[in-house]
PDB file of C-alpha atoms in Angstrom:
ATOM      1  CA  MET A   1      11.803 -21.726  58.573  1.00 62.00           C
ATOM      2  CA  SER A   2      13.268 -22.510  55.152  1.00 62.00           C
ATOM      3  CA  ASN A   3      13.378 -20.409  52.006  1.00 67.00           C
ATOM      4  CA  TYR A   4      11.150 -21.404  49.119  1.00 60.00           C
ATOM      5  CA  GLU A   5      13.063 -22.618  46.079  1.00 61.00           C
ATOM      6  CA  PRO A   6      10.954 -23.044  42.941  1.00 57.00           C
ATOM      7  CA  THR A   7      11.479 -26.147  40.860  1.00 58.00           C
ATOM      8  CA  HIS A   8      11.024 -26.660  37.141  1.00 55.00           C
ATOM      9  CA  THR A   9       7.408 -27.615  37.815  1.00 54.00           C
ATOM     10  CA  ALA A  10       6.569 -24.288  39.450  1.00 54.00           C
ATOM     11  CA  PRO A  11       3.611 -22.631  37.669  1.00 54.00           C
ATOM     12  CA  MET A  12       5.318 -19.224  37.601  1.00 56.00           C
ATOM     13  CA  VAL A  13       8.725 -18.539  36.085  1.00 55.00           C
ATOM     14  CA  SER A  14      10.926 -15.618  36.970  1.00 58.00           C
ATOM     15  CA  ALA A  15      11.040 -12.600  34.691  1.00 60.00           C
ATOM     16  CA  SER A  16      14.646 -13.301  33.721  1.00 60.00           C
ATOM     17  CA  GLN A  17      13.817 -16.907  32.793  1.00 61.00           C
ATOM     18  CA  TYR A  18      10.884 -15.722  30.684  1.00 54.00           C
ATOM     19  CA  ASN A  19      13.037 -13.062  29.011  1.00 59.00           C
ATOM     20  CA  ASN A  20      15.722 -15.639  28.197  1.00 59.00           C
ATOM     21  CA  GLN A  21      13.156 -17.980  26.670  1.00 58.00           C
ATOM     22  CA  PHE A  22      11.549 -15.187  24.658  1.00 56.00           C
ATOM     23  CA  SER A  23      14.752 -13.588  23.365  1.00 56.00           C
ATOM     24  CA  GLY A  24      16.133 -16.973  22.340  1.00 54.00           C
ATOM     25  CA  ASN A  25      13.630 -16.996  19.476  1.00 54.00           C
ATOM     26  CA  PHE A  26      15.315 -14.087  17.713  1.00 55.00           C
ATOM     27  CA  THR A  27      18.735 -13.635  16.173  1.00 52.00           C
ATOM     28  CA  PRO A  28      20.911 -10.807  17.540  1.00 51.00           C
ATOM     29  CA  ASN A  29      20.835  -8.828  14.272  1.00 50.00           C
ATOM     30  CA  GLN A  30      17.091  -9.057  13.843  1.00 49.00           C
ATOM     31  CA  PHE A  31      16.466  -6.119  16.163  1.00 49.00           C
ATOM     32  CA  PRO A  32      19.674  -4.037  16.176  1.00 49.00           C
ATOM     33  CA  GLN A  33      19.996  -1.692  19.127  1.00 48.00           C
ATOM     34  CA  ASN A  34      22.450   0.843  17.702  1.00 45.00           C
ATOM     35  CA  ARG A  35      21.083   2.037  14.404  1.00 47.00           C
ATOM     36  CA  CYS A  36      22.022   5.083  12.410  1.00 49.00           C
ATOM     37  CA  CYS A  37      19.902   8.182  12.825  1.00 48.00           C
ATOM     38  CA  VAL A  38      18.129   7.489   9.493  1.00 47.00           C
ATOM     39  CA  ARG A  39      15.208   5.146   9.898  1.00 49.00           C
ATOM     40  CA  SER A  40      13.074   3.639   7.196  1.00 51.00           C
ATOM     41  CA  ALA A  41       9.575   2.281   7.083  1.00 62.00           C
ATOM     42  CA  MET A  42       7.167   1.063   4.442  1.00 68.00           C
ATOM     43  CA  VAL A  43       3.611   2.270   4.175  1.00 75.00           C
ATOM     44  CA  GLN A  44       0.738   1.735   1.810  1.00 81.00           C
ATOM     45  CA  PRO A  45      -0.728   5.024   0.625  1.00 84.00           C
ATOM     46  CA  SER A  46      -4.481   5.390   1.044  1.00 89.00           C
ATOM     47  CA  ILE A  47      -6.278   4.948  -2.265  1.00 93.00           C
ATOM     48  CA  ASP A  48      -9.747   5.774  -3.581  1.00 94.00           C
ATOM     49  CA  ILE A  49     -11.084   4.230  -6.782  1.00 95.00           C
ATOM     50  CA  SER A  50     -14.016   5.716  -8.670  1.00 95.00           C
ATOM     51  CA  GLU A  51     -15.513   5.263 -12.110  1.00 94.00           C
ATOM     52  CA  THR A  52     -17.079   7.422 -14.754  1.00 93.00           C
ATOM     53  CA  SER A  53     -18.726   6.017 -17.850  1.00 90.00           C
ATOM     54  CA  SER A  54     -15.397   6.106 -19.701  1.00 92.00           C
ATOM     55  CA  ASP A  55     -12.625   6.127 -17.040  1.00 95.00           C
ATOM     56  CA  VAL A  56     -11.438   4.450 -13.874  1.00 95.00           C
ATOM     57  CA  ILE A  57      -9.963   7.093 -11.563  1.00 96.00           C
ATOM     58  CA  VAL A  58      -7.410   6.111  -8.917  1.00 96.00           C
ATOM     59  CA  SER A  59      -6.559   8.765  -6.312  1.00 95.00           C
ATOM     60  CA  ALA A  60      -3.682   8.166  -3.881  1.00 93.00           C
ATOM     61  CA  SER A  61      -2.321  10.204  -0.988  1.00 89.00           C
ATOM     62  CA  VAL A  62       1.388  10.743  -1.724  1.00 87.00           C
ATOM     63  CA  SER A  63       2.295  13.750   0.402  1.00 81.00           C
ATOM     64  CA  ASN A  64       6.033  14.371   0.957  1.00 80.00           C
ATOM     65  CA  VAL A  65       6.860  12.545  -2.290  1.00 82.00           C
ATOM     66  CA  GLU A  66       8.719  14.288  -5.078  1.00 84.00           C
ATOM     67  CA  VAL A  67       7.594  13.452  -8.618  1.00 85.00           C
ATOM     68  CA  GLU A  68      11.036  12.075  -9.494  1.00 88.00           C
ATOM     69  CA  ASP A  69      10.831   9.676  -6.509  1.00 87.00           C
ATOM     70  CA  LEU A  70       7.492   8.218  -7.617  1.00 90.00           C
ATOM     71  CA  ASN A  71       7.032   5.108  -9.772  1.00 92.00           C
ATOM     72  CA  LEU A  72       3.780   4.206 -11.469  1.00 93.00           C
ATOM     73  CA  ASN A  73       3.000   0.933 -13.218  1.00 94.00           C
ATOM     74  CA  VAL A  74      -0.396   0.444 -14.836  1.00 94.00           C
ATOM     75  CA  THR A  75      -1.546  -2.756 -16.510  1.00 93.00           C
ATOM     76  CA  ASP A  76      -4.933  -3.493 -18.027  1.00 92.00           C
ATOM     77  CA  ASN A  77      -6.238  -4.668 -14.633  1.00 94.00           C
ATOM     78  CA  SER A  78      -4.051  -3.139 -11.873  1.00 95.00           C
ATOM     79  CA  VAL A  79      -2.185  -0.045 -10.708  1.00 95.00           C
ATOM     80  CA  THR A  80       1.052  -0.136  -8.697  1.00 94.00           C
ATOM     81  CA  ILE A  81       2.301   3.001  -6.970  1.00 92.00           C
ATOM     82  CA  SER A  82       5.733   2.971  -5.361  1.00 90.00           C
ATOM     83  CA  GLY A  83       8.235   5.564  -4.311  1.00 88.00           C
ATOM     84  CA  MET A  84      10.135   7.235  -1.519  1.00 87.00           C
ATOM     85  CA  ALA A  85       8.984   9.993   0.820  1.00 81.00           C
ATOM     86  CA  TRP A  86      11.181  11.939   3.222  1.00 77.00           C
ATOM     87  CA  THR A  87       9.967  13.246   6.548  1.00 76.00           C
ATOM     88  CA  GLY A  88      12.790  14.936   8.382  1.00 76.00           C
ATOM     89  CA  ARG A  89      15.537  12.338   8.772  1.00 78.00           C
ATOM     90  CA  GLU A  90      13.372   9.352   7.942  1.00 81.00           C
ATOM     91  CA  HIS A  91      12.627   7.955   4.540  1.00 81.00           C
ATOM     92  CA  ILE A  92       9.441   6.057   3.979  1.00 82.00           C
ATOM     93  CA  SER A  93       8.950   3.567   1.177  1.00 87.00           C
ATOM     94  CA  LEU A  94       5.538   3.656  -0.446  1.00 85.00           C
ATOM     95  CA  ASN A  95       4.204   0.599  -2.208  1.00 90.00           C
ATOM     96  CA  ARG A  96       0.635  -0.290  -3.100  1.00 91.00           C
ATOM     97  CA  THR A  97      -0.932  -2.405  -5.819  1.00 94.00           C
ATOM     98  CA  VAL A  98      -4.667  -2.335  -6.388  1.00 94.00           C
ATOM     99  CA  ALA A  99      -6.856  -4.327  -8.733  1.00 95.00           C
ATOM    100  CA  LEU A 100      -9.001  -2.244 -11.034  1.00 94.00           C
ATOM    101  CA  PRO A 101     -12.747  -2.923 -11.214  1.00 93.00           C
ATOM    102  CA  THR A 102     -12.699  -3.139 -15.009  1.00 92.00           C
ATOM    103  CA  SER A 103     -10.223  -3.532 -17.854  1.00 93.00           C
ATOM    104  CA  VAL A 104      -8.421  -0.324 -18.902  1.00 94.00           C
ATOM    105  CA  ARG A 105      -6.138   0.848 -21.689  1.00 94.00           C
ATOM    106  CA  ALA A 106      -2.879   1.229 -19.765  1.00 92.00           C
ATOM    107  CA  GLU A 107      -1.066   2.980 -22.607  1.00 93.00           C
ATOM    108  CA  LEU A 108      -3.507   5.928 -22.463  1.00 93.00           C
ATOM    109  CA  ILE A 109      -3.392   6.843 -18.765  1.00 93.00           C
ATOM    110  CA  ASP A 110      -3.150  10.421 -17.565  1.00 94.00           C
ATOM    111  CA  ALA A 111      -1.583  11.109 -14.157  1.00 93.00           C
ATOM    112  CA  ASN A 112      -0.987  14.293 -12.187  1.00 92.00           C
ATOM    113  CA  ILE A 113      -0.165  15.334  -8.635  1.00 91.00           C
ATOM    114  CA  GLN A 114      -1.820  18.238  -6.886  1.00 91.00           C
ATOM    115  CA  SER A 115      -1.709  19.066  -3.158  1.00 90.00           C
ATOM    116  CA  GLY A 116      -0.196  15.684  -2.268  1.00 88.00           C
ATOM    117  CA  VAL A 117      -2.822  13.660  -4.165  1.00 92.00           C
ATOM    118  CA  LEU A 118      -1.878  11.582  -7.193  1.00 92.00           C
ATOM    119  CA  GLU A 119      -4.784  11.196  -9.619  1.00 95.00           C
ATOM    120  CA  ILE A 120      -4.545   8.556 -12.331  1.00 95.00           C
ATOM    121  CA  ARG A 121      -7.217   8.530 -15.037  1.00 96.00           C
ATOM    122  CA  CYS A 122      -7.336   5.186 -16.801  1.00 95.00           C
ATOM    123  CA  PRO A 123      -9.565   5.011 -19.897  1.00 95.00           C
ATOM    124  CA  LYS A 124     -11.759   1.922 -19.910  1.00 93.00           C
ATOM    125  CA  SER A 125     -11.267  -0.490 -22.764  1.00 89.00           C
ATOM    126  CA  GLU A 126     -13.798   0.014 -25.579  1.00 80.00           C
ATOM    127  CA  ARG A 127     -15.227  -3.439 -24.954  1.00 71.00           C
ATOM    128  CA  MET A 128     -16.006  -2.524 -21.321  1.00 63.00           C
ATOM    129  CA  ILE A 129     -17.683   0.769 -22.299  1.00 58.00           C
ATOM    130  CA  ARG A 130     -19.950  -1.032 -24.797  1.00 59.00           C
ATOM    131  CA  GLN A 131     -20.833  -3.713 -22.237  1.00 56.00           C
ATOM    132  CA  ARG A 132     -21.959  -1.138 -19.688  1.00 55.00           C
ATOM    133  CA  ASN A 133     -24.154   0.656 -22.204  1.00 51.00           C
ATOM    134  CA  THR A 134     -26.138  -2.411 -23.271  1.00 50.00           C
ATOM    135  CA  ILE A 135     -28.854  -4.079 -21.230  1.00 53.00           C
ATOM    136  CA  ASN A 136     -30.817  -6.991 -22.734  1.00 54.00           C
ATOM    137  CA  GLY A 137     -29.744  -5.997 -26.240  1.00 53.00           C
ATOM    138  CA  ASP A 138     -31.065  -2.427 -25.870  1.00 53.00           C
ATOM    139  CA  THR A 139     -28.567   0.404 -26.013  1.00 47.00           C
ATOM    140  CA  ILE A 140     -28.658   2.686 -23.009  1.00 45.00           C
ATOM    141  CA  HIS A 141     -27.417   6.174 -23.781  1.00 44.00           C
ATOM    142  CA  THR A 142     -25.048   7.522 -21.178  1.00 43.00           C
ATOM    143  CA  GLU A 143     -23.312  10.846 -20.959  1.00 41.00           C
ATOM    144  CA  GLN A 144     -19.576  10.720 -21.515  1.00 40.00           C
ATOM    145  CA  GLU A 145     -17.799  12.522 -18.669  1.00 37.00           C
TER     146      GLU A 145
END
């Protein structure tokens, strides 16, 4: 009786051969084994967008973020929230950009943080408020909130 010796045409490869083929696709420094105790990650905070007749309101979950570690960039059509949160020994980078449903006046925003929720009130541009209040040339009266 002779021992079976697989050839290169064998349908199954050994685990070590598979591991060698797989690990050859990555550089040694791509997945370092001995890292410092501080780890970092990047997350996108959850965001809700709502509208009133005069404002677009963006609410973002930013728990564990100090105000001085938070960056906010508002343009007439987008909001970018970035910053750094610490949880124990780990720091987490936050970064999220969202498109706004309507044009806003970025220079007039009002932002505050309460209970880990950042609320950004962005006044709609006057042109957008007038457009929403007119249907077929007739003015529709809406309550300003």
